[in-house]
Tab-separated table of C-alpha atoms in Angstrom:
chain	number	residue	atom	x	y	z
A	11	MET	CA	-82.202	-58.104	-34.268
A	12	ALA	CA	-81.658	-57.084	-30.389
A	13	PRO	CA	-83.024	-59.798	-28.021
A	14	PRO	CA	-86.157	-58.463	-26.278
A	15	SER	CA	-84.419	-57.839	-23.180
A	16	GLN	CA	-82.572	-55.131	-24.609
A	17	SER	CA	-85.253	-53.238	-26.624
A	18	ARG	CA	-85.488	-50.500	-23.642
A	19	TRP	CA	-81.336	-50.263	-23.406
A	20	ARG	CA	-79.584	-47.329	-24.651
A	21	THR	CA	-75.714	-46.557	-25.172
A	22	VAL	CA	-74.037	-43.808	-23.809
A	23	PRO	CA	-70.820	-42.126	-23.028
A	24	LEU	CA	-69.509	-42.995	-19.527
A	25	SER	CA	-69.104	-39.367	-19.159
A	26	THR	CA	-72.995	-38.852	-19.103
A	27	ILE	CA	-73.516	-41.203	-16.487
A	28	CYS	CA	-70.561	-40.988	-14.141
A	29	THR	CA	-68.954	-38.169	-12.562
A	30	PHE	CA	-65.193	-38.732	-13.005
A	31	LYS	CA	-62.637	-37.160	-10.094
A	32	PRO	CA	-65.249	-36.092	-7.599
A	33	PRO	CA	-63.839	-32.681	-6.454
A	34	LYS	CA	-62.772	-32.909	-2.820
A	35	SER	CA	-64.548	-29.409	-1.866
A	36	ILE	CA	-67.325	-32.336	-0.984
A	37	PRO	CA	-65.163	-33.958	1.842
A	38	ARG	CA	-63.652	-30.521	2.645
A	39	LYS	CA	-67.310	-29.585	3.536
A	40	MET	CA	-68.314	-32.549	5.820
A	41	LEU	CA	-65.120	-33.433	7.493
A	42	THR	CA	-62.472	-31.491	9.793
A	43	ASN	CA	-58.643	-31.721	9.773
A	44	ASP	CA	-58.709	-34.544	12.702
A	45	THR	CA	-61.003	-36.866	10.935
A	46	GLU	CA	-60.230	-40.300	10.060
A	47	VAL	CA	-60.414	-41.566	6.463
A	48	SER	CA	-59.370	-44.379	4.587
A	49	PHE	CA	-56.273	-44.671	3.143
A	50	VAL	CA	-55.812	-46.655	-0.281
A	51	PRO	CA	-52.248	-47.178	-1.867
A	52	MET	CA	-52.216	-48.905	-5.418
A	53	ASN	CA	-51.209	-52.346	-3.803
A	54	ASP	CA	-54.542	-52.286	-1.521
A	55	LEU	CA	-56.558	-52.359	-4.757
A	56	GLY	CA	-57.123	-56.118	-6.172
A	57	GLU	CA	-57.132	-57.366	-9.493
A	58	LEU	CA	-60.751	-57.730	-10.611
A	59	GLU	CA	-61.965	-58.310	-7.202
A	60	LYS	CA	-65.479	-56.811	-6.889
A	61	HIS	CA	-64.582	-54.821	-3.091
A	62	PHE	CA	-61.058	-54.373	-1.946
A	63	GLN	CA	-60.540	-53.927	1.801
A	64	PRO	CA	-59.230	-50.533	3.009
A	65	MET	CA	-56.791	-51.684	5.820
A	66	GLU	CA	-55.048	-48.362	6.525
A	67	VAL	CA	-56.646	-44.882	8.222
A	68	ARG	CA	-54.930	-41.514	8.101
A	69	ARG	CA	-56.249	-38.007	9.110
A	70	PHE	CA	-57.719	-36.120	6.594
A	71	ALA	CA	-55.291	-33.000	6.850
A	72	GLU	CA	-52.473	-35.660	5.825
A	73	VAL	CA	-53.907	-36.596	2.590
A	74	VAL	CA	-56.350	-34.426	1.158
A	75	LYS	CA	-53.666	-32.203	-0.701
A	76	GLY	CA	-51.455	-35.088	-2.597
A	77	TYR	CA	-53.682	-38.067	-2.959
A	78	THR	CA	-56.886	-38.715	-5.055
A	79	TYR	CA	-60.582	-38.568	-3.274
A	80	PHE	CA	-63.274	-41.410	-3.276
A	81	ALA	CA	-66.010	-42.475	-1.432
A	82	ASP	CA	-68.242	-45.446	-0.807
A	83	GLY	CA	-69.953	-46.526	-4.080
A	84	ASP	CA	-67.206	-44.879	-6.513
A	85	VAL	CA	-65.735	-47.730	-8.833
A	86	LEU	CA	-61.601	-47.516	-8.801
A	87	CYS	CA	-59.426	-48.210	-11.518
A	88	ALA	CA	-55.655	-48.355	-12.006
A	89	LYS	CA	-54.766	-46.378	-15.056
A	90	ILE	CA	-50.740	-47.001	-15.176
A	91	THR	CA	-49.137	-49.769	-16.780
A	92	PRO	CA	-48.951	-52.965	-15.887
A	93	CYS	CA	-51.771	-52.071	-13.012
A	94	PHE	CA	-54.045	-51.138	-15.769
A	95	GLU	CA	-53.599	-54.660	-18.072
A	96	ASN	CA	-53.708	-56.577	-14.883
A	97	GLY	CA	-57.167	-55.581	-13.614
A	98	LYS	CA	-56.904	-53.353	-10.495
A	99	LEU	CA	-60.402	-52.559	-10.518
A	100	GLY	CA	-62.455	-52.332	-7.411
A	101	ILE	CA	-65.858	-50.691	-5.906
A	102	ALA	CA	-65.333	-48.450	-2.833
A	103	ARG	CA	-67.193	-50.003	0.399
A	104	GLU	CA	-66.655	-49.714	4.048
A	105	LEU	CA	-64.187	-46.612	3.831
A	106	LYS	CA	-63.815	-44.830	7.372
A	107	ASN	CA	-66.278	-42.245	7.484
A	108	GLY	CA	-67.594	-42.920	4.235
A	109	VAL	CA	-64.228	-41.430	2.436
A	110	GLY	CA	-60.878	-42.637	1.228
A	111	PHE	CA	-57.873	-41.336	-0.576
A	112	GLY	CA	-55.262	-43.010	-2.492
A	113	SER	CA	-53.326	-43.084	-5.384
A	114	SER	CA	-52.769	-40.571	-7.967
A	115	GLU	CA	-52.848	-43.423	-10.328
A	116	PHE	CA	-56.482	-44.107	-9.880
A	117	VAL	CA	-59.251	-43.265	-12.000
A	118	VAL	CA	-62.673	-42.481	-9.891
A	119	MET	CA	-65.939	-43.193	-11.502
A	120	ARG	CA	-69.145	-42.083	-9.295
A	121	PRO	CA	-72.005	-43.207	-10.979
A	122	LYS	CA	-75.014	-41.240	-11.253
A	123	ALA	CA	-78.523	-42.230	-10.080
A	124	GLU	CA	-79.061	-44.444	-13.275
A	125	LEU	CA	-76.225	-46.488	-13.071
A	126	LEU	CA	-75.286	-49.063	-10.401
A	127	SER	CA	-71.831	-49.208	-9.383
A	128	GLU	CA	-71.652	-53.020	-9.610
A	129	PHE	CA	-73.044	-52.643	-13.055
A	130	LEU	CA	-70.153	-50.756	-14.102
A	131	TYR	CA	-67.615	-52.803	-12.151
A	132	TYR	CA	-68.807	-55.936	-14.242
A	133	TYR	CA	-68.483	-53.821	-17.713
A	134	LEU	CA	-64.984	-52.669	-17.144
A	135	SER	CA	-64.248	-56.352	-15.692
A	136	ARG	CA	-63.935	-57.679	-19.656
A	137	ASP	CA	-61.340	-58.194	-21.322
A	138	THR	CA	-61.670	-56.276	-24.235
A	139	PHE	CA	-61.855	-53.116	-21.888
A	140	ARG	CA	-58.167	-53.934	-21.195
A	141	GLU	CA	-57.238	-54.778	-24.120
A	142	SER	CA	-58.178	-51.790	-26.195
A	143	GLY	CA	-57.014	-49.389	-23.101
A	144	ALA	CA	-53.995	-50.827	-23.564
A	145	ARG	CA	-53.395	-49.877	-27.076
A	146	VAL	CA	-54.044	-46.214	-26.505
A	147	MET	CA	-51.724	-45.644	-23.773
A	148	THR	CA	-49.232	-42.911	-23.542
A	149	GLY	CA	-45.964	-42.083	-22.026
A	150	ALA	CA	-42.499	-43.120	-21.614
A	151	VAL	CA	-41.932	-47.061	-21.256
A	152	GLY	CA	-42.708	-48.291	-17.712
A	153	HIS	CA	-44.635	-45.184	-17.046
A	154	LYS	CA	-47.525	-45.492	-19.724
A	155	ARG	CA	-50.998	-44.307	-18.269
A	156	VAL	CA	-54.610	-44.776	-20.438
A	157	PRO	CA	-55.990	-41.175	-21.120
A	158	LYS	CA	-58.854	-39.736	-19.472
A	159	GLU	CA	-60.501	-39.558	-22.853
A	160	TYR	CA	-60.304	-43.406	-23.053
A	161	PHE	CA	-62.770	-43.722	-19.995
A	162	GLU	CA	-64.631	-40.713	-20.671
A	163	ASP	CA	-65.659	-41.705	-24.191
A	164	LEU	CA	-66.216	-45.334	-23.401
A	165	SER	CA	-69.721	-46.234	-24.812
A	166	ILE	CA	-71.829	-48.400	-22.093
A	167	PRO	CA	-74.887	-49.982	-22.984
A	168	LEU	CA	-77.365	-48.957	-20.156
A	169	PRO	CA	-80.576	-50.957	-19.226
A	170	PRO	CA	-83.113	-49.649	-16.996
A	171	LEU	CA	-82.044	-50.037	-13.384
A	172	ASP	CA	-84.307	-53.333	-12.706
A	173	GLU	CA	-82.579	-54.945	-15.617
A	174	GLN	CA	-79.396	-53.644	-14.122
A	175	LYS	CA	-79.969	-55.229	-10.899
A	176	ARG	CA	-81.033	-58.678	-12.421
A	177	ILE	CA	-77.905	-58.914	-14.499
A	178	VAL	CA	-75.803	-58.060	-11.265
A	179	ALA	CA	-77.569	-60.701	-9.355
A	180	VAL	CA	-76.750	-63.285	-12.023
A	181	LEU	CA	-73.261	-62.335	-12.731
A	182	ASP	CA	-72.913	-62.288	-8.668
A	183	GLN	CA	-74.223	-65.958	-8.279
A	184	ALA	CA	-72.245	-67.380	-11.329
A	185	PHE	CA	-69.132	-65.841	-10.418
A	186	THR	CA	-69.254	-66.831	-6.899
A	187	ALA	CA	-69.605	-70.375	-7.949
A	188	LEU	CA	-66.240	-69.824	-10.168
A	189	ASP	CA	-64.480	-68.023	-7.785
A	190	ARG	CA	-64.792	-71.142	-5.328
A	191	ALA	CA	-63.865	-73.418	-8.797
A	192	ARG	CA	-60.869	-70.928	-9.368
A	193	ALA	CA	-59.888	-71.270	-5.631
A	194	HIS	CA	-60.067	-75.182	-5.572
A	195	ALA	CA	-57.890	-75.070	-9.173
A	196	GLU	CA	-55.306	-73.045	-7.587
A	197	ALA	CA	-55.093	-75.170	-4.663
A	198	ASN	CA	-54.407	-78.205	-6.843
A	199	LEU	CA	-51.985	-76.614	-8.538
A	200	ALA	CA	-50.023	-75.393	-5.086
A	201	ASP	CA	-50.231	-78.925	-4.118
A	202	ALA	CA	-48.637	-80.531	-7.654
A	203	GLU	CA	-46.100	-77.626	-6.994
A	204	GLU	CA	-45.705	-79.169	-3.308
A	205	LEU	CA	-45.637	-82.671	-4.785
A	206	LEU	CA	-42.581	-81.828	-6.886
A	207	GLU	CA	-40.862	-80.104	-4.100
A	208	ASN	CA	-41.269	-82.689	-1.559
A	209	GLY	CA	-40.035	-85.282	-3.811
A	210	VAL	CA	-36.975	-83.596	-4.687
A	211	ASN	CA	-36.251	-82.883	-1.143
A	212	GLU	CA	-36.416	-86.445	-0.304
A	213	ILE	CA	-33.949	-87.675	-2.697
A	214	PHE	CA	-31.550	-84.881	-1.834
A	215	THR	CA	-31.043	-84.877	1.806
A	216	ALA	CA	-27.133	-84.636	3.402
A	217	PRO	CA	-26.285	-88.217	3.426
A	218	ALA	CA	-24.930	-90.060	6.556
A	219	ASP	CA	-21.942	-90.796	4.357
A	220	THR	CA	-19.885	-87.694	4.125
A	221	SER	CA	-17.357	-89.223	1.914
A	222	LYS	CA	-20.243	-88.148	-1.051
A	223	VAL	CA	-20.056	-84.522	-0.268
A	224	ILE	CA	-17.487	-82.195	-1.347
A	225	SER	CA	-17.554	-78.295	-1.928
A	226	LEU	CA	-18.867	-77.149	-5.374
A	227	ALA	CA	-15.694	-75.502	-6.399
A	228	GLU	CA	-14.013	-79.507	-5.943
A	229	ALA	CA	-16.805	-80.735	-7.976
A	230	VAL	CA	-16.344	-79.041	-10.901
A	231	HIS	CA	-14.439	-79.480	-14.403
A	232	PRO	CA	-10.694	-78.344	-13.715
A	233	ASP	CA	-11.365	-75.413	-16.653
A	234	CYS	CA	-14.657	-74.045	-14.573
A	235	LYS	CA	-13.506	-70.924	-12.526
A	236	LEU	CA	-17.015	-70.552	-10.711
A	237	SER	CA	-17.138	-66.564	-11.781
A	238	TYR	CA	-19.550	-64.483	-13.507
A	239	GLY	CA	-20.225	-64.621	-17.166
A	240	ILE	CA	-18.624	-61.045	-18.735
A	241	VAL	CA	-20.275	-59.703	-22.116
A	242	GLN	CA	-21.964	-56.346	-23.342
A	243	PRO	CA	-24.962	-57.394	-25.656
A	244	GLY	CA	-25.017	-55.444	-28.659
A	245	ASP	CA	-28.171	-54.934	-30.732
A	246	GLU	CA	-30.194	-57.877	-31.678
A	247	VAL	CA	-29.427	-58.932	-35.361
A	248	GLU	CA	-30.540	-61.878	-37.604
A	249	GLY	CA	-28.035	-64.561	-36.522
A	250	GLY	CA	-24.783	-63.559	-34.299
A	251	LEU	CA	-23.817	-64.937	-31.047
A	252	PRO	CA	-26.579	-66.341	-28.945
A	253	VAL	CA	-26.260	-64.534	-25.604
A	254	VAL	CA	-28.160	-66.307	-22.161
A	255	ARG	CA	-29.486	-63.748	-19.837
A	256	PRO	CA	-30.993	-64.407	-16.702
A	257	VAL	CA	-34.578	-63.835	-18.089
A	258	ASP	CA	-33.850	-66.996	-20.347
A	259	LEU	CA	-33.771	-69.497	-17.719
A	260	LYS	CA	-36.903	-70.708	-17.583
A	261	MET	CA	-36.852	-74.279	-18.812
A	262	ARG	CA	-34.706	-77.402	-17.667
A	263	ILE	CA	-32.585	-77.492	-21.028
A	264	LEU	CA	-32.110	-74.358	-22.497
A	265	SER	CA	-31.615	-74.117	-26.750
A	266	PRO	CA	-30.923	-71.411	-28.858
A	267	GLY	CA	-34.457	-70.267	-29.625
A	268	GLY	CA	-35.379	-67.079	-28.673
A	269	LEU	CA	-32.300	-66.077	-27.276
A	270	LYS	CA	-31.021	-62.420	-28.201
A	271	ARG	CA	-28.035	-62.101	-30.082
A	272	ILE	CA	-24.897	-59.986	-30.978
A	273	SER	CA	-23.278	-59.615	-34.293
A	274	PRO	CA	-20.063	-61.457	-34.890
A	275	ASP	CA	-17.746	-58.246	-34.594
A	276	ARG	CA	-18.721	-57.709	-31.085
A	277	ALA	CA	-18.322	-61.134	-30.057
A	278	GLU	CA	-14.346	-60.443	-29.859
A	279	GLY	CA	-12.860	-61.319	-26.671
A	280	TYR	CA	-15.759	-63.240	-24.951
A	281	ALA	CA	-14.301	-66.443	-25.151
A	282	ARG	CA	-13.495	-66.857	-21.419
A	283	THR	CA	-17.476	-67.544	-21.024
A	284	LYS	CA	-17.974	-69.209	-24.380
A	285	LEU	CA	-20.221	-72.080	-23.410
A	286	VAL	CA	-19.309	-75.729	-24.775
A	287	GLY	CA	-22.894	-76.703	-24.180
A	288	GLY	CA	-24.001	-79.191	-21.332
A	289	GLU	CA	-22.989	-76.686	-18.810
A	290	LEU	CA	-25.631	-75.608	-15.700
A	291	LEU	CA	-26.193	-71.886	-16.049
A	292	LEU	CA	-26.990	-70.577	-12.448
A	293	CYS	CA	-28.512	-67.006	-11.858
A	294	VAL	CA	-26.551	-65.392	-9.528
A	295	ARG	CA	-28.202	-61.950	-9.412
A	296	GLY	CA	-31.742	-60.947	-9.643
A	297	SER	CA	-33.743	-64.251	-9.896
A	298	THR	CA	-31.001	-65.872	-7.596
A	299	GLY	CA	-31.103	-69.502	-7.718
A	300	GLU	CA	-32.940	-69.945	-11.457
A	301	MET	CA	-31.291	-72.053	-13.754
A	302	SER	CA	-30.746	-74.028	-16.909
A	303	VAL	CA	-29.015	-76.865	-18.478
A	304	ALA	CA	-27.513	-75.607	-21.607
A	305	SER	CA	-28.102	-77.747	-24.577
A	306	ALA	CA	-25.253	-78.891	-27.082
A	307	GLU	CA	-26.631	-76.100	-29.248
A	308	LEU	CA	-26.138	-73.706	-27.236
A	309	ALA	CA	-21.766	-74.587	-27.690
A	310	GLY	CA	-20.505	-71.230	-28.488
A	311	ALA	CA	-23.015	-69.305	-27.264
A	312	ASN	CA	-22.213	-66.712	-24.191
A	313	VAL	CA	-23.588	-65.353	-20.869
A	314	THR	CA	-24.693	-62.367	-19.665
A	315	ARG	CA	-23.150	-60.999	-15.982
A	316	GLY	CA	-25.524	-62.540	-13.695
A	317	ILE	CA	-25.090	-66.123	-14.817
A	318	VAL	CA	-22.132	-68.445	-13.765
A	319	PRO	CA	-21.581	-71.140	-16.193
A	320	ILE	CA	-20.756	-74.549	-14.367
A	321	ARG	CA	-19.287	-77.197	-16.121
A	322	PHE	CA	-18.474	-80.656	-14.690
A	323	PRO	CA	-16.367	-83.244	-15.323
A	324	ASP	CA	-18.122	-85.586	-17.498
A	325	GLU	CA	-16.725	-89.079	-15.929
A	326	SER	CA	-18.012	-88.014	-12.301
A	327	VAL	CA	-21.258	-85.382	-12.275
A	328	LEU	CA	-23.682	-85.583	-14.778
A	329	PRO	CA	-25.268	-82.093	-15.313
A	330	GLU	CA	-29.537	-83.180	-15.005
A	331	PHE	CA	-28.259	-84.546	-11.676
A	332	ALA	CA	-26.414	-81.531	-10.710
A	333	TYR	CA	-29.637	-79.452	-11.925
A	334	PHE	CA	-32.089	-81.175	-9.866
A	335	GLN	CA	-29.715	-81.104	-6.679
A	336	LEU	CA	-29.258	-77.682	-7.099
A	337	ARG	CA	-33.266	-76.873	-7.401
A	338	SER	CA	-33.628	-78.726	-4.138
A	339	ARG	CA	-34.155	-77.163	-0.769
A	340	TYR	CA	-30.494	-78.886	0.410
A	341	ALA	CA	-28.922	-76.634	-2.087
A	342	GLN	CA	-31.388	-73.764	-2.268
A	343	ASP	CA	-31.043	-73.261	1.676
A	344	GLN	CA	-27.487	-72.883	1.318
A	345	ILE	CA	-27.665	-70.500	-1.784
A	346	ALA	CA	-30.048	-68.203	-0.014
A	347	ALA	CA	-27.968	-68.103	3.014
A	348	GLY	CA	-24.858	-66.815	0.668
A	349	THR	CA	-27.062	-63.862	-0.916
A	350	TYR	CA	-27.500	-60.329	-0.153
A	351	GLY	CA	-28.794	-56.973	-1.535
A	352	ALA	CA	-32.004	-55.230	-1.442
A	353	ALA	CA	-33.158	-54.154	-4.528
A	354	LEU	CA	-30.576	-56.442	-6.621
A	355	MET	CA	-30.139	-60.073	-4.848
A	356	GLN	CA	-27.004	-61.354	-5.472
A	357	ILE	CA	-25.264	-64.774	-4.764
A	358	ASN	CA	-21.799	-64.443	-3.014
A	359	ILE	CA	-19.527	-66.287	-5.444
A	360	LYS	CA	-17.140	-67.130	-2.419
A	361	ASP	CA	-20.062	-68.700	-1.000
A	362	LEU	CA	-21.214	-70.484	-3.944
A	363	ARG	CA	-17.720	-72.102	-4.494
A	364	LYS	CA	-18.403	-73.805	-0.832
A	365	LEU	CA	-21.457	-74.968	-1.522
A	366	ARG	CA	-21.933	-78.529	-0.183
A	367	PHE	CA	-22.482	-80.756	-3.165
A	368	ILE	CA	-23.355	-84.516	-3.177
A	369	VAL	CA	-21.420	-86.713	-5.900
A	370	PRO	CA	-22.662	-90.253	-5.739
A	371	SER	CA	-21.674	-92.721	-8.179
A	372	ILE	CA	-22.488	-92.101	-11.987
A	373	GLU	CA	-25.172	-94.961	-11.769
A	374	ASP	CA	-26.638	-93.697	-8.506
A	375	GLN	CA	-27.148	-90.264	-10.223
A	376	GLN	CA	-28.761	-91.794	-13.135
A	377	GLU	CA	-30.815	-93.370	-10.914
A	378	ILE	CA	-31.686	-90.119	-9.252
A	379	ILE	CA	-32.182	-88.446	-12.861
A	380	SER	CA	-34.834	-91.016	-13.657
A	381	ARG	CA	-36.643	-90.882	-10.188
A	382	ALA	CA	-36.833	-86.793	-10.591
A	383	GLU	CA	-37.685	-86.872	-14.322
A	384	LEU	CA	-40.655	-89.150	-13.302
A	385	LEU	CA	-41.631	-86.675	-10.557
A	386	TYR	CA	-41.097	-83.804	-13.030
A	387	GLU	CA	-43.450	-85.665	-15.375
A	388	ARG	CA	-46.325	-86.309	-12.812
A	389	ALA	CA	-45.974	-82.798	-11.446
A	390	GLY	CA	-45.989	-81.302	-15.122
A	391	SER	CA	-49.137	-83.038	-16.282
A	392	LEU	CA	-51.216	-82.216	-13.090
A	393	ARG	CA	-49.846	-78.418	-13.649
A	394	ASP	CA	-51.252	-78.900	-17.322
A	395	ILE	CA	-54.539	-80.080	-16.102
A	396	TYR	CA	-55.176	-77.513	-13.472
A	397	ALA	CA	-53.639	-74.308	-15.790
A	398	THR	CA	-56.205	-75.707	-18.375
A	399	LYS	CA	-59.002	-75.369	-15.650
A	400	LEU	CA	-58.160	-71.746	-14.615
A	401	THR	CA	-57.920	-70.839	-18.630
A	402	ASP	CA	-61.611	-72.220	-19.266
A	403	ILE	CA	-62.636	-70.695	-15.934
A	404	ALA	CA	-61.501	-67.444	-17.346
A	405	ASP	CA	-62.639	-67.920	-20.754
A	406	LEU	CA	-66.190	-68.339	-19.027
A	407	ARG	CA	-66.001	-65.674	-17.323
A	408	GLN	CA	-65.956	-63.435	-20.218
A	409	SER	CA	-68.168	-65.241	-21.847
A	410	LEU	CA	-70.420	-64.403	-19.096
A	411	LEU	CA	-69.518	-60.924	-19.296
A	412	GLN	CA	-70.367	-61.110	-23.504
A	413	LYS	CA	-73.765	-62.015	-22.764
A	414	ALA	CA	-74.836	-59.786	-19.928
A	415	PHE	CA	-73.759	-56.814	-22.099
A	416	SER	CA	-75.175	-57.979	-25.053
A	417	GLY	CA	-78.797	-58.772	-23.343
A	418	GLN	CA	-78.345	-62.424	-23.788
A	419	LEU	CA	-78.055	-63.291	-19.910
A	420	THR	CA	-80.766	-65.514	-18.834
């Protein structure tokens, strides 16, 4: 049985209470070629932000032909991946002369008199709206779009305007509080990361005793050439040779689970970069500076070009010590200085070999590892706490939206 507050509600397709893609004939009748209007590229549309801030102004004649038209009060939603899934959605407000133009990947919805823009915005803020839309996307990988029929045929509950206003007011108040809580949790999460970074940076500073500083090329194992890994990955198969890619360098200690594999018949000739376990795997193309330590189970695995496997002599450098040192600002600043490129950032291998590397005694390295691991443990605990809070806040938002559109919001 429907709640009493829902007795006057009806459910309608969105196309019956919204105008989709309002015609450009409307602004053409109102504006001259030199009239200034707001211009909103995709980057300026926020992610689940009720109102976005128009930052750019252009002449009407410059934008009328090639861009999507909208006006104050219209609801904009990205239709292309990954912007749609990320929740790029908002209500147009404070546009220059009340008119805006923007990306052709915007779906523009202009609510009719019986629908509030804010009510529609909140309805489209639900996870279920984005999840269902993602399932019906069409097009090539990387350029998938939600078809216009998904928006037009979307069923929306339609209470009377007074009830819409009440629901919007309750959600505004609740979400303002949730946004404050989220900002606080995000700030604390950033503090946890800063705690870790500052702690590691305090451990690794250029020592006064320069005899402990040598080049990375001098610190590595005699068999380590400090060069790119070479491998041409084949089709992923059951079993086969694990291959480490830059995207795999997420954890401090890397194990075989989840790695891409190539068939044994394609593994011939890859022994030059075959891992023995215990190497530091440094990304030198793309996500430069990312790294992991190869676990013992990765013995015999390989790496793609873009990763430099760094092997150290067991008697002089511990891999975990090298990991923490190369994660510090002391080393990362040196790595950044040797990085070049625009579309694809790369580390110059010659500069990598010259990197100044601190080599204290094994006993001091073990002590440093213990201190760094303690910092990681503390920071990790804080990260878990605040990440959980952020998840709880997101869940509460969705719970409130579900209640709002089922007539249960009091």
